[in-house]
């Protein structure tokens, strides 16, 4: 049943649609709790825009970051094709676009070649959290190597520009602080994180080989820790762990002393940075992250306070290869892209907490939504990622 068709134009309309999308989980929950036997299907249709419009492909577009990028690009009037194998992504993240004439969702594994016509490719397909990328290290390597080769091959064939979602993990456990783009990194090539870290490093190498040899236009974003609504609740990353534990009244688990530092950016800041980079002339790697650094212990305390939770903080033994410090040097992004994060940490955390709270209520109330699949995630210690 199609309940809603929104028509909107430019700035006011975009604001309306984004506010509506933010309210959607609460609306669905309310419908469910009120026992109204309706499935709410929202289709945003008939967009009218000004500005450039082109066909954009987002691999991994049904995931956390990819779905927010999809929202932005759809609202900017692009034709968007999401390519995803749903390993960690969910149809639910992009279902509000299904039925829109500019939107297509393809169930496809990037390890296989893909033949479509596009102008720009945001290549995000890859498991991103340690439990997910360690679940099947060989597949993680294939996705980042063969998958990236396939997408670069596609970019070459159709003359598209490709942006690689690389990661701060290419710096490994860094010996310099903060990390700037000219730092080559300190990665253990045979450690438990190597399938992801080295996979992304070679993906970057492939981008520059295609640029030099075949003239493919590439952009490389080195993404630092990002959080926000639609992030996975059970993927063992520090923000999701702490929020979930605080909401459920369980102890907040800190590995090691808690003095290791992280800097987290809110997802809308990252999305704006990705789009700015894609449309810039900067072909060398660019860090995208929030340089506001906090210790893990500070995060635990802040989240506990924002949730209003009585949970204790529990200290566990340190995780292997867990970086001690992580902080982006974003001078390049500031100078070349005129980009910097603008969402304050507490504001972003409150939005994520709100989302997690609604998700927990939704899952508890909806027998049709399967619970997260612990079987896909090998048991073991989670990491502060
Ligand atoms: N979120 C972060 O903090 C962060 C930090 C650094 C880098 N990144 C990078 O950003 C990208 C998106 O991360 P995310 O946090 O949204 O993770 P995510 O797990 O939510 O999204 C990844 C998406 O890729 C899809 N995917 C995985 N393997 C695939 C394959 N072989 N073929 C097609 N689709 C596949 C998944 O189903 C999922 O939808 C990743 O490349 C990740 O490495 C994210």
mmCIF file with all atom_site columns, N, CA and C and ligand atoms in Angstrom, residues 59-67 83-90 93 108-111 123-129 132 139 142-144 147 164-169 196 200 221-227 230-232 235 237 264-265 270 385, ligand 1:
data_model
loop_
_atom_site.group_PDB
_atom_site.id
_atom_site.type_symbol
_atom_site.label_atom_id
_atom_site.label_alt_id
_atom_site.label_comp_id
_atom_site.label_asym_id
_atom_site.label_entity_id
_atom_site.label_seq_id
_atom_site.pdbx_PDB_ins_code
_atom_site.Cartn_x
_atom_site.Cartn_y
_atom_site.Cartn_z
_atom_site.occupancy
_atom_site.B_iso_or_equiv
_atom_site.pdbx_formal_charge
_atom_site.auth_seq_id
_atom_site.auth_comp_id
_atom_site.auth_asym_id
_atom_site.auth_atom_id
_atom_site.pdbx_PDB_model_num
ATOM   1   N N   . UNK A 1 59  ? 28.182 1.265   -4.938 1.00 0.00 ? 59  UNK A N   1
ATOM   2   C CA  . UNK A 1 59  ? 28.319 -0.124  -4.494 1.00 0.00 ? 59  UNK A CA  1
ATOM   3   C C   . UNK A 1 59  ? 28.304 -0.093  -2.963 1.00 0.00 ? 59  UNK A C   1
ATOM   4   N N   . UNK A 1 60  ? 27.613 -1.048  -2.370 1.00 0.00 ? 60  UNK A N   1
ATOM   5   C CA  . UNK A 1 60  ? 27.456 -1.018  -0.911 1.00 0.00 ? 60  UNK A CA  1
ATOM   6   C C   . UNK A 1 60  ? 26.447 0.043   -0.488 1.00 0.00 ? 60  UNK A C   1
ATOM   7   N N   . UNK A 1 61  ? 25.557 0.416   -1.401 1.00 0.00 ? 61  UNK A N   1
ATOM   8   C CA  . UNK A 1 61  ? 24.618 1.512   -1.137 1.00 0.00 ? 61  UNK A CA  1
ATOM   9   C C   . UNK A 1 61  ? 23.498 1.161   -0.182 1.00 0.00 ? 61  UNK A C   1
ATOM   10  N N   . UNK A 1 62  ? 23.348 -0.131  0.164  1.00 0.00 ? 62  UNK A N   1
ATOM   11  C CA  . UNK A 1 62  ? 22.304 -0.488  1.134  1.00 0.00 ? 62  UNK A CA  1
ATOM   12  C C   . UNK A 1 62  ? 22.879 -0.584  2.552  1.00 0.00 ? 62  UNK A C   1
ATOM   13  N N   . UNK A 1 63  ? 24.160 -0.229  2.684  1.00 0.00 ? 63  UNK A N   1
ATOM   14  C CA  . UNK A 1 63  ? 24.795 -0.273  4.004  1.00 0.00 ? 63  UNK A CA  1
ATOM   15  C C   . UNK A 1 63  ? 24.586 1.031   4.760  1.00 0.00 ? 63  UNK A C   1
ATOM   16  N N   . UNK A 1 64  ? 25.313 1.157   5.852  1.00 0.00 ? 64  UNK A N   1
ATOM   17  C CA  . UNK A 1 64  ? 25.162 2.329   6.739  1.00 0.00 ? 64  UNK A CA  1
ATOM   18  C C   . UNK A 1 64  ? 25.498 3.633   5.986  1.00 0.00 ? 64  UNK A C   1
ATOM   19  N N   . UNK A 1 65  ? 26.754 3.791   5.576  1.00 0.00 ? 65  UNK A N   1
ATOM   20  C CA  . UNK A 1 65  ? 27.157 5.033   4.906  1.00 0.00 ? 65  UNK A CA  1
ATOM   21  C C   . UNK A 1 65  ? 26.474 5.147   3.540  1.00 0.00 ? 65  UNK A C   1
ATOM   22  N N   . UNK A 1 66  ? 26.456 4.018   2.794  1.00 0.00 ? 66  UNK A N   1
ATOM   23  C CA  . UNK A 1 66  ? 25.919 4.025   1.433  1.00 0.00 ? 66  UNK A CA  1
ATOM   24  C C   . UNK A 1 66  ? 24.469 4.488   1.370  1.00 0.00 ? 66  UNK A C   1
ATOM   25  N N   . UNK A 1 67  ? 23.671 4.115   2.372  1.00 0.00 ? 67  UNK A N   1
ATOM   26  C CA  . UNK A 1 67  ? 22.247 4.488   2.318  1.00 0.00 ? 67  UNK A CA  1
ATOM   27  C C   . UNK A 1 67  ? 22.078 5.990   2.574  1.00 0.00 ? 67  UNK A C   1
ATOM   28  N N   . UNK A 1 83  ? 24.172 -0.960  -5.850 1.00 0.00 ? 83  UNK A N   1
ATOM   29  C CA  . UNK A 1 83  ? 24.618 -2.327  -6.126 1.00 0.00 ? 83  UNK A CA  1
ATOM   30  C C   . UNK A 1 83  ? 25.077 -2.922  -4.799 1.00 0.00 ? 83  UNK A C   1
ATOM   31  N N   . UNK A 1 84  ? 24.435 -3.985  -4.364 1.00 0.00 ? 84  UNK A N   1
ATOM   32  C CA  . UNK A 1 84  ? 24.752 -4.514  -3.028 1.00 0.00 ? 84  UNK A CA  1
ATOM   33  C C   . UNK A 1 84  ? 24.458 -6.011  -2.981 1.00 0.00 ? 84  UNK A C   1
ATOM   34  N N   . UNK A 1 85  ? 25.265 -6.758  -2.262 1.00 0.00 ? 85  UNK A N   1
ATOM   35  C CA  . UNK A 1 85  ? 24.960 -8.189  -2.107 1.00 0.00 ? 85  UNK A CA  1
ATOM   36  C C   . UNK A 1 85  ? 24.296 -8.477  -0.756 1.00 0.00 ? 85  UNK A C   1
ATOM   37  N N   . UNK A 1 86  ? 24.024 -7.426  0.009  1.00 0.00 ? 86  UNK A N   1
ATOM   38  C CA  . UNK A 1 86  ? 23.308 -7.518  1.292  1.00 0.00 ? 86  UNK A CA  1
ATOM   39  C C   . UNK A 1 86  ? 24.037 -8.377  2.328  1.00 0.00 ? 86  UNK A C   1
ATOM   40  N N   . UNK A 1 87  ? 25.353 -8.386  2.243  1.00 0.00 ? 87  UNK A N   1
ATOM   41  C CA  . UNK A 1 87  ? 26.117 -9.101  3.267  1.00 0.00 ? 87  UNK A CA  1
ATOM   42  C C   . UNK A 1 87  ? 25.896 -8.419  4.621  1.00 0.00 ? 87  UNK A C   1
ATOM   43  N N   . UNK A 1 88  ? 26.105 -7.123  4.672  1.00 0.00 ? 88  UNK A N   1
ATOM   44  C CA  . UNK A 1 88  ? 25.799 -6.374  5.894  1.00 0.00 ? 88  UNK A CA  1
ATOM   45  C C   . UNK A 1 88  ? 24.754 -5.287  5.634  1.00 0.00 ? 88  UNK A C   1
ATOM   46  N N   . UNK A 1 89  ? 24.432 -5.058  4.378  1.00 0.00 ? 89  UNK A N   1
ATOM   47  C CA  . UNK A 1 89  ? 23.441 -4.027  4.045  1.00 0.00 ? 89  UNK A CA  1
ATOM   48  C C   . UNK A 1 89  ? 22.022 -4.561  4.187  1.00 0.00 ? 89  UNK A C   1
ATOM   49  N N   . UNK A 1 90  ? 21.054 -3.632  4.221  1.00 0.00 ? 90  UNK A N   1
ATOM   50  C CA  . UNK A 1 90  ? 19.649 -4.038  4.381  1.00 0.00 ? 90  UNK A CA  1
ATOM   51  C C   . UNK A 1 90  ? 18.787 -3.280  3.381  1.00 0.00 ? 90  UNK A C   1
ATOM   52  N N   . UNK A 1 93  ? 17.171 -0.068  4.542  1.00 0.00 ? 93  UNK A N   1
ATOM   53  C CA  . UNK A 1 93  ? 17.886 1.218   4.568  1.00 0.00 ? 93  UNK A CA  1
ATOM   54  C C   . UNK A 1 93  ? 17.557 2.101   3.370  1.00 0.00 ? 93  UNK A C   1
ATOM   55  N N   . UNK A 1 108 ? 23.768 -7.651  -6.334 1.00 0.00 ? 108 UNK A N   1
ATOM   56  C CA  . UNK A 1 108 ? 24.929 -8.091  -7.118 1.00 0.00 ? 108 UNK A CA  1
ATOM   57  C C   . UNK A 1 108 ? 26.164 -8.089  -6.235 1.00 0.00 ? 108 UNK A C   1
ATOM   58  N N   . UNK A 1 109 ? 27.015 -9.072  -6.437 1.00 0.00 ? 109 UNK A N   1
ATOM   59  C CA  . UNK A 1 109 ? 28.278 -9.149  -5.709 1.00 0.00 ? 109 UNK A CA  1
ATOM   60  C C   . UNK A 1 109 ? 29.365 -8.537  -6.592 1.00 0.00 ? 109 UNK A C   1
ATOM   61  N N   . UNK A 1 110 ? 30.082 -7.545  -6.060 1.00 0.00 ? 110 UNK A N   1
ATOM   62  C CA  . UNK A 1 110 ? 31.070 -6.847  -6.901 1.00 0.00 ? 110 UNK A CA  1
ATOM   63  C C   . UNK A 1 110 ? 32.246 -7.736  -7.298 1.00 0.00 ? 110 UNK A C   1
ATOM   64  N N   . UNK A 1 111 ? 32.351 -8.899  -6.672 1.00 0.00 ? 111 UNK A N   1
ATOM   65  C CA  . UNK A 1 111 ? 33.401 -9.837  -7.082 1.00 0.00 ? 111 UNK A CA  1
ATOM   66  C C   . UNK A 1 111 ? 33.124 -10.340 -8.509 1.00 0.00 ? 111 UNK A C   1
ATOM   67  N N   . UNK A 1 123 ? 32.477 3.649   -4.754 1.00 0.00 ? 123 UNK A N   1
ATOM   68  C CA  . UNK A 1 123 ? 32.745 2.233   -4.486 1.00 0.00 ? 123 UNK A CA  1
ATOM   69  C C   . UNK A 1 123 ? 32.918 2.010   -2.974 1.00 0.00 ? 123 UNK A C   1
ATOM   70  N N   . UNK A 1 124 ? 31.797 1.636   -2.351 1.00 0.00 ? 124 UNK A N   1
ATOM   71  C CA  . UNK A 1 124 ? 31.786 1.463   -0.888 1.00 0.00 ? 124 UNK A CA  1
ATOM   72  C C   . UNK A 1 124 ? 31.682 -0.007  -0.479 1.00 0.00 ? 124 UNK A C   1
ATOM   73  N N   . UNK A 1 125 ? 31.448 -0.888  -1.440 1.00 0.00 ? 125 UNK A N   1
ATOM   74  C CA  . UNK A 1 125 ? 31.173 -2.288  -1.084 1.00 0.00 ? 125 UNK A CA  1
ATOM   75  C C   . UNK A 1 125 ? 32.368 -2.913  -0.379 1.00 0.00 ? 125 UNK A C   1
ATOM   76  N N   . UNK A 1 126 ? 32.174 -3.259  0.859  1.00 0.00 ? 126 UNK A N   1
ATOM   77  C CA  . UNK A 1 126 ? 33.171 -3.973  1.667  1.00 0.00 ? 126 UNK A CA  1
ATOM   78  C C   . UNK A 1 126 ? 32.624 -4.088  3.074  1.00 0.00 ? 126 UNK A C   1
ATOM   79  N N   . UNK A 1 127 ? 32.780 -5.245  3.705  1.00 0.00 ? 127 UNK A N   1
ATOM   80  C CA  . UNK A 1 127 ? 32.447 -5.262  5.131  1.00 0.00 ? 127 UNK A CA  1
ATOM   81  C C   . UNK A 1 127 ? 33.366 -4.268  5.830  1.00 0.00 ? 127 UNK A C   1
ATOM   82  N N   . UNK A 1 128 ? 32.842 -3.595  6.864  1.00 0.00 ? 128 UNK A N   1
ATOM   83  C CA  . UNK A 1 128 ? 33.614 -2.489  7.428  1.00 0.00 ? 128 UNK A CA  1
ATOM   84  C C   . UNK A 1 128 ? 33.990 -2.656  8.898  1.00 0.00 ? 128 UNK A C   1
ATOM   85  N N   . UNK A 1 129 ? 33.293 -3.534  9.613  1.00 0.00 ? 129 UNK A N   1
ATOM   86  C CA  . UNK A 1 129 ? 33.629 -3.642  11.040 1.00 0.00 ? 129 UNK A CA  1
ATOM   87  C C   . UNK A 1 129 ? 34.395 -4.943  11.270 1.00 0.00 ? 129 UNK A C   1
ATOM   88  N N   . UNK A 1 132 ? 32.678 -8.330  11.081 1.00 0.00 ? 132 UNK A N   1
ATOM   89  C CA  . UNK A 1 132 ? 32.184 -8.617  9.736  1.00 0.00 ? 132 UNK A CA  1
ATOM   90  C C   . UNK A 1 132 ? 33.314 -8.933  8.764  1.00 0.00 ? 132 UNK A C   1
ATOM   91  N N   . UNK A 1 139 ? 36.905 -13.712 1.659  1.00 0.00 ? 139 UNK A N   1
ATOM   92  C CA  . UNK A 1 139 ? 35.873 -12.956 0.931  1.00 0.00 ? 139 UNK A CA  1
ATOM   93  C C   . UNK A 1 139 ? 36.140 -11.444 1.051  1.00 0.00 ? 139 UNK A C   1
ATOM   94  N N   . UNK A 1 142 ? 38.767 -10.721 -1.407 1.00 0.00 ? 142 UNK A N   1
ATOM   95  C CA  . UNK A 1 142 ? 38.238 -10.759 -2.776 1.00 0.00 ? 142 UNK A CA  1
ATOM   96  C C   . UNK A 1 142 ? 37.415 -9.500  -3.069 1.00 0.00 ? 142 UNK A C   1
ATOM   97  N N   . UNK A 1 143 ? 36.592 -9.113  -2.113 1.00 0.00 ? 143 UNK A N   1
ATOM   98  C CA  . UNK A 1 143 ? 35.741 -7.929  -2.329 1.00 0.00 ? 143 UNK A CA  1
ATOM   99  C C   . UNK A 1 143 ? 36.604 -6.696  -2.568 1.00 0.00 ? 143 UNK A C   1
ATOM   100 N N   . UNK A 1 144 ? 37.647 -6.551  -1.756 1.00 0.00 ? 144 UNK A N   1
ATOM   101 C CA  . UNK A 1 144 ? 38.463 -5.341  -1.883 1.00 0.00 ? 144 UNK A CA  1
ATOM   102 C C   . UNK A 1 144 ? 39.431 -5.390  -3.054 1.00 0.00 ? 144 UNK A C   1
ATOM   103 N N   . UNK A 1 147 ? 36.812 -7.145  -6.431 1.00 0.00 ? 147 UNK A N   1
ATOM   104 C CA  . UNK A 1 147 ? 35.668 -6.222  -6.506 1.00 0.00 ? 147 UNK A CA  1
ATOM   105 C C   . UNK A 1 147 ? 36.114 -4.847  -7.000 1.00 0.00 ? 147 UNK A C   1
ATOM   106 N N   . UNK A 1 164 ? 36.869 5.662   -4.329 1.00 0.00 ? 164 UNK A N   1
ATOM   107 C CA  . UNK A 1 164 ? 37.056 4.505   -3.448 1.00 0.00 ? 164 UNK A CA  1
ATOM   108 C C   . UNK A 1 164 ? 36.855 4.928   -1.995 1.00 0.00 ? 164 UNK A C   1
ATOM   109 N N   . UNK A 1 165 ? 35.996 4.175   -1.294 1.00 0.00 ? 165 UNK A N   1
ATOM   110 C CA  . UNK A 1 165 ? 35.867 4.392   0.153  1.00 0.00 ? 165 UNK A CA  1
ATOM   111 C C   . UNK A 1 165 ? 37.005 3.623   0.815  1.00 0.00 ? 165 UNK A C   1
ATOM   112 N N   . UNK A 1 166 ? 38.141 4.285   0.978  1.00 0.00 ? 166 UNK A N   1
ATOM   113 C CA  . UNK A 1 166 ? 39.255 3.658   1.690  1.00 0.00 ? 166 UNK A CA  1
ATOM   114 C C   . UNK A 1 166 ? 39.076 3.956   3.184  1.00 0.00 ? 166 UNK A C   1
ATOM   115 N N   . UNK A 1 167 ? 40.098 3.748   3.939  1.00 0.00 ? 167 UNK A N   1
ATOM   116 C CA  . UNK A 1 167 ? 39.912 3.801   5.395  1.00 0.00 ? 167 UNK A CA  1
ATOM   117 C C   . UNK A 1 167 ? 41.158 4.282   6.127  1.00 0.00 ? 167 UNK A C   1
ATOM   118 N N   . UNK A 1 168 ? 40.950 4.790   7.315  1.00 0.00 ? 168 UNK A N   1
ATOM   119 C CA  . UNK A 1 168 ? 42.081 5.159   8.170  1.00 0.00 ? 168 UNK A CA  1
ATOM   120 C C   . UNK A 1 168 ? 42.892 3.927   8.557  1.00 0.00 ? 168 UNK A C   1
ATOM   121 N N   . UNK A 1 169 ? 42.295 2.736   8.372  1.00 0.00 ? 169 UNK A N   1
ATOM   122 C CA  . UNK A 1 169 ? 43.015 1.498   8.704  1.00 0.00 ? 169 UNK A CA  1
ATOM   123 C C   . UNK A 1 169 ? 44.251 1.322   7.814  1.00 0.00 ? 169 UNK A C   1
ATOM   124 N N   . UNK A 1 196 ? 41.402 -6.731  5.793  1.00 0.00 ? 196 UNK A N   1
ATOM   125 C CA  . UNK A 1 196 ? 40.730 -5.452  5.528  1.00 0.00 ? 196 UNK A CA  1
ATOM   126 C C   . UNK A 1 196 ? 41.769 -4.359  5.235  1.00 0.00 ? 196 UNK A C   1
ATOM   127 N N   . UNK A 1 200 ? 42.330 -2.829  1.557  1.00 0.00 ? 200 UNK A N   1
ATOM   128 C CA  . UNK A 1 200 ? 42.078 -1.425  1.205  1.00 0.00 ? 200 UNK A CA  1
ATOM   129 C C   . UNK A 1 200 ? 43.350 -0.777  0.649  1.00 0.00 ? 200 UNK A C   1
ATOM   130 N N   . UNK A 1 221 ? 38.961 8.402   -0.740 1.00 0.00 ? 221 UNK A N   1
ATOM   131 C CA  . UNK A 1 221 ? 38.616 8.976   0.570  1.00 0.00 ? 221 UNK A CA  1
ATOM   132 C C   . UNK A 1 221 ? 39.117 8.035   1.653  1.00 0.00 ? 221 UNK A C   1
ATOM   133 N N   . UNK A 1 222 ? 39.976 8.528   2.518  1.00 0.00 ? 222 UNK A N   1
ATOM   134 C CA  . UNK A 1 222 ? 40.394 7.715   3.680  1.00 0.00 ? 222 UNK A CA  1
ATOM   135 C C   . UNK A 1 222 ? 39.479 8.084   4.836  1.00 0.00 ? 222 UNK A C   1
ATOM   136 N N   . UNK A 1 223 ? 38.511 7.193   5.052  1.00 0.00 ? 223 UNK A N   1
ATOM   137 C CA  . UNK A 1 223 ? 37.437 7.488   6.001  1.00 0.00 ? 223 UNK A CA  1
ATOM   138 C C   . UNK A 1 223 ? 37.845 7.070   7.412  1.00 0.00 ? 223 UNK A C   1
ATOM   139 N N   . UNK A 1 224 ? 37.659 7.981   8.351  1.00 0.00 ? 224 UNK A N   1
ATOM   140 C CA  . UNK A 1 224 ? 37.905 7.657   9.758  1.00 0.00 ? 224 UNK A CA  1
ATOM   141 C C   . UNK A 1 224 ? 36.566 7.265   10.398 1.00 0.00 ? 224 UNK A C   1
ATOM   142 N N   . UNK A 1 225 ? 36.639 6.775   11.630 1.00 0.00 ? 225 UNK A N   1
ATOM   143 C CA  . UNK A 1 225 ? 35.445 6.225   12.298 1.00 0.00 ? 225 UNK A CA  1
ATOM   144 C C   . UNK A 1 225 ? 34.231 7.141   12.155 1.00 0.00 ? 225 UNK A C   1
ATOM   145 N N   . UNK A 1 226 ? 33.142 6.515   11.754 1.00 0.00 ? 226 UNK A N   1
ATOM   146 C CA  . UNK A 1 226 ? 31.902 7.259   11.482 1.00 0.00 ? 226 UNK A CA  1
ATOM   147 C C   . UNK A 1 226 ? 30.750 6.587   12.226 1.00 0.00 ? 226 UNK A C   1
ATOM   148 N N   . UNK A 1 227 ? 29.808 7.390   12.675 1.00 0.00 ? 227 UNK A N   1
ATOM   149 C CA  . UNK A 1 227 ? 28.666 6.802   13.372 1.00 0.00 ? 227 UNK A CA  1
ATOM   150 C C   . UNK A 1 227 ? 27.396 7.546   12.993 1.00 0.00 ? 227 UNK A C   1
ATOM   151 N N   . UNK A 1 230 ? 21.313 3.988   11.349 1.00 0.00 ? 230 UNK A N   1
ATOM   152 C CA  . UNK A 1 230 ? 21.474 2.885   10.387 1.00 0.00 ? 230 UNK A CA  1
ATOM   153 C C   . UNK A 1 230 ? 22.820 2.175   10.525 1.00 0.00 ? 230 UNK A C   1
ATOM   154 N N   . UNK A 1 231 ? 23.658 2.580   11.476 1.00 0.00 ? 231 UNK A N   1
ATOM   155 C CA  . UNK A 1 231 ? 24.860 1.764   11.685 1.00 0.00 ? 231 UNK A CA  1
ATOM   156 C C   . UNK A 1 231 ? 24.407 0.451   12.320 1.00 0.00 ? 231 UNK A C   1
ATOM   157 N N   . UNK A 1 232 ? 25.216 -0.584  12.145 1.00 0.00 ? 232 UNK A N   1
ATOM   158 C CA  . UNK A 1 232 ? 24.798 -1.894  12.638 1.00 0.00 ? 232 UNK A CA  1
ATOM   159 C C   . UNK A 1 232 ? 24.838 -1.934  14.153 1.00 0.00 ? 232 UNK A C   1
ATOM   160 N N   . UNK A 1 235 ? 27.683 -4.894  15.542 1.00 0.00 ? 235 UNK A N   1
ATOM   161 C CA  . UNK A 1 235 ? 28.909 -5.176  14.786 1.00 0.00 ? 235 UNK A CA  1
ATOM   162 C C   . UNK A 1 235 ? 30.178 -4.944  15.588 1.00 0.00 ? 235 UNK A C   1
ATOM   163 N N   . UNK A 1 237 ? 31.459 -2.319  16.977 1.00 0.00 ? 237 UNK A N   1
ATOM   164 C CA  . UNK A 1 237 ? 32.215 -1.067  16.980 1.00 0.00 ? 237 UNK A CA  1
ATOM   165 C C   . UNK A 1 237 ? 31.919 -0.325  18.274 1.00 0.00 ? 237 UNK A C   1
ATOM   166 N N   . UNK A 1 264 ? 35.442 10.462  16.229 1.00 0.00 ? 264 UNK A N   1
ATOM   167 C CA  . UNK A 1 264 ? 34.277 9.978   15.475 1.00 0.00 ? 264 UNK A CA  1
ATOM   168 C C   . UNK A 1 264 ? 33.585 11.112  14.738 1.00 0.00 ? 264 UNK A C   1
ATOM   169 N N   . UNK A 1 265 ? 33.235 10.828  13.483 1.00 0.00 ? 265 UNK A N   1
ATOM   170 C CA  . UNK A 1 265 ? 32.481 11.837  12.739 1.00 0.00 ? 265 UNK A CA  1
ATOM   171 C C   . UNK A 1 265 ? 31.045 11.358  12.538 1.00 0.00 ? 265 UNK A C   1
ATOM   172 N N   . UNK A 1 270 ? 30.379 13.004  6.807  1.00 0.00 ? 270 UNK A N   1
ATOM   173 C CA  . UNK A 1 270 ? 31.127 12.152  5.878  1.00 0.00 ? 270 UNK A CA  1
ATOM   174 C C   . UNK A 1 270 ? 30.510 12.207  4.476  1.00 0.00 ? 270 UNK A C   1
ATOM   175 N N   . UNK A 1 385 ? 36.643 -0.232  17.112 1.00 0.00 ? 385 UNK A N   1
ATOM   176 C CA  . UNK A 1 385 ? 36.781 0.299   15.754 1.00 0.00 ? 385 UNK A CA  1
ATOM   177 C C   . UNK A 1 385 ? 35.747 1.358   15.469 1.00 0.00 ? 385 UNK A C   1
HETATM 178 N N1  . LIG B 2 .   ? 31.706 3.331   8.865  1.00 0.00 ? 1   LIG B N1  1
HETATM 179 C C1  . LIG B 2 .   ? 32.964 3.610   9.089  1.00 0.00 ? 1   LIG B C1  1
HETATM 180 O O1  . LIG B 2 .   ? 33.326 4.044   10.198 1.00 0.00 ? 1   LIG B O1  1
HETATM 181 C C2  . LIG B 2 .   ? 33.999 3.450   7.998  1.00 0.00 ? 1   LIG B C2  1
HETATM 182 C C3  . LIG B 2 .   ? 35.323 3.815   8.281  1.00 0.00 ? 1   LIG B C3  1
HETATM 183 C C4  . LIG B 2 .   ? 36.274 3.654   7.283  1.00 0.00 ? 1   LIG B C4  1
HETATM 184 C C5  . LIG B 2 .   ? 35.931 3.170   6.042  1.00 0.00 ? 1   LIG B C5  1
HETATM 185 N N2  . LIG B 2 .   ? 34.623 2.829   5.792  1.00 0.00 ? 1   LIG B N2  1
HETATM 186 C C6  . LIG B 2 .   ? 34.313 2.276   4.477  1.00 0.00 ? 1   LIG B C6  1
HETATM 187 O O2  . LIG B 2 .   ? 33.081 2.798   4.004  1.00 0.00 ? 1   LIG B O2  1
HETATM 188 C C7  . LIG B 2 .   ? 32.379 1.780   3.291  1.00 0.00 ? 1   LIG B C7  1
HETATM 189 C C8  . LIG B 2 .   ? 30.979 1.622   3.865  1.00 0.00 ? 1   LIG B C8  1
HETATM 190 O O3  . LIG B 2 .   ? 31.073 1.229   5.218  1.00 0.00 ? 1   LIG B O3  1
HETATM 191 P P1  . LIG B 2 .   ? 29.781 1.073   6.169  1.00 0.00 ? 1   LIG B P1  1
HETATM 192 O O4  . LIG B 2 .   ? 30.162 1.482   7.516  1.00 0.00 ? 1   LIG B O4  1
HETATM 193 O O5  . LIG B 2 .   ? 28.622 1.703   5.520  1.00 0.00 ? 1   LIG B O5  1
HETATM 194 O O6  . LIG B 2 .   ? 29.650 -0.508  6.191  1.00 0.00 ? 1   LIG B O6  1
HETATM 195 P P2  . LIG B 2 .   ? 28.377 -1.420  5.863  1.00 0.00 ? 1   LIG B P2  1
HETATM 196 O O7  . LIG B 2 .   ? 28.767 -2.794  6.224  1.00 0.00 ? 1   LIG B O7  1
HETATM 197 O O8  . LIG B 2 .   ? 27.160 -0.854  6.493  1.00 0.00 ? 1   LIG B O8  1
HETATM 198 O O9  . LIG B 2 .   ? 28.244 -1.256  4.302  1.00 0.00 ? 1   LIG B O9  1
HETATM 199 C C9  . LIG B 2 .   ? 28.968 -2.018  3.379  1.00 0.00 ? 1   LIG B C9  1
HETATM 200 C C10 . LIG B 2 .   ? 28.020 -2.435  2.295  1.00 0.00 ? 1   LIG B C10 1
HETATM 201 O O10 . LIG B 2 .   ? 28.743 -3.175  1.305  1.00 0.00 ? 1   LIG B O10 1
HETATM 202 C C11 . LIG B 2 .   ? 27.976 -4.333  0.960  1.00 0.00 ? 1   LIG B C11 1
HETATM 203 N N3  . LIG B 2 .   ? 28.905 -5.356  0.455  1.00 0.00 ? 1   LIG B N3  1
HETATM 204 C C12 . LIG B 2 .   ? 29.883 -6.014  1.140  1.00 0.00 ? 1   LIG B C12 1
HETATM 205 N N4  . LIG B 2 .   ? 30.517 -6.875  0.337  1.00 0.00 ? 1   LIG B N4  1
HETATM 206 C C13 . LIG B 2 .   ? 29.950 -6.734  -0.893 1.00 0.00 ? 1   LIG B C13 1
HETATM 207 C C14 . LIG B 2 .   ? 30.162 -7.375  -2.146 1.00 0.00 ? 1   LIG B C14 1
HETATM 208 N N5  . LIG B 2 .   ? 31.112 -8.324  -2.298 1.00 0.00 ? 1   LIG B N5  1
HETATM 209 N N6  . LIG B 2 .   ? 29.388 -7.004  -3.197 1.00 0.00 ? 1   LIG B N6  1
HETATM 210 C C15 . LIG B 2 .   ? 28.419 -6.064  -3.061 1.00 0.00 ? 1   LIG B C15 1
HETATM 211 N N7  . LIG B 2 .   ? 28.164 -5.444  -1.889 1.00 0.00 ? 1   LIG B N7  1
HETATM 212 C C16 . LIG B 2 .   ? 28.928 -5.778  -0.815 1.00 0.00 ? 1   LIG B C16 1
HETATM 213 C C17 . LIG B 2 .   ? 27.278 -4.726  2.247  1.00 0.00 ? 1   LIG B C17 1
HETATM 214 O O11 . LIG B 2 .   ? 26.163 -5.565  2.049  1.00 0.00 ? 1   LIG B O11 1
HETATM 215 C C18 . LIG B 2 .   ? 26.908 -3.346  2.802  1.00 0.00 ? 1   LIG B C18 1
HETATM 216 O O12 . LIG B 2 .   ? 25.667 -2.915  2.291  1.00 0.00 ? 1   LIG B O12 1
HETATM 217 C C19 . LIG B 2 .   ? 33.219 0.512   3.375  1.00 0.00 ? 1   LIG B C19 1
HETATM 218 O O13 . LIG B 2 .   ? 33.978 0.377   2.192  1.00 0.00 ? 1   LIG B O13 1
HETATM 219 C C20 . LIG B 2 .   ? 34.132 0.778   4.536  1.00 0.00 ? 1   LIG B C20 1
HETATM 220 O O14 . LIG B 2 .   ? 35.355 0.093   4.396  1.00 0.00 ? 1   LIG B O14 1
HETATM 221 C C21 . LIG B 2 .   ? 33.652 2.943   6.747  1.00 0.00 ? 1   LIG B C21 1
#
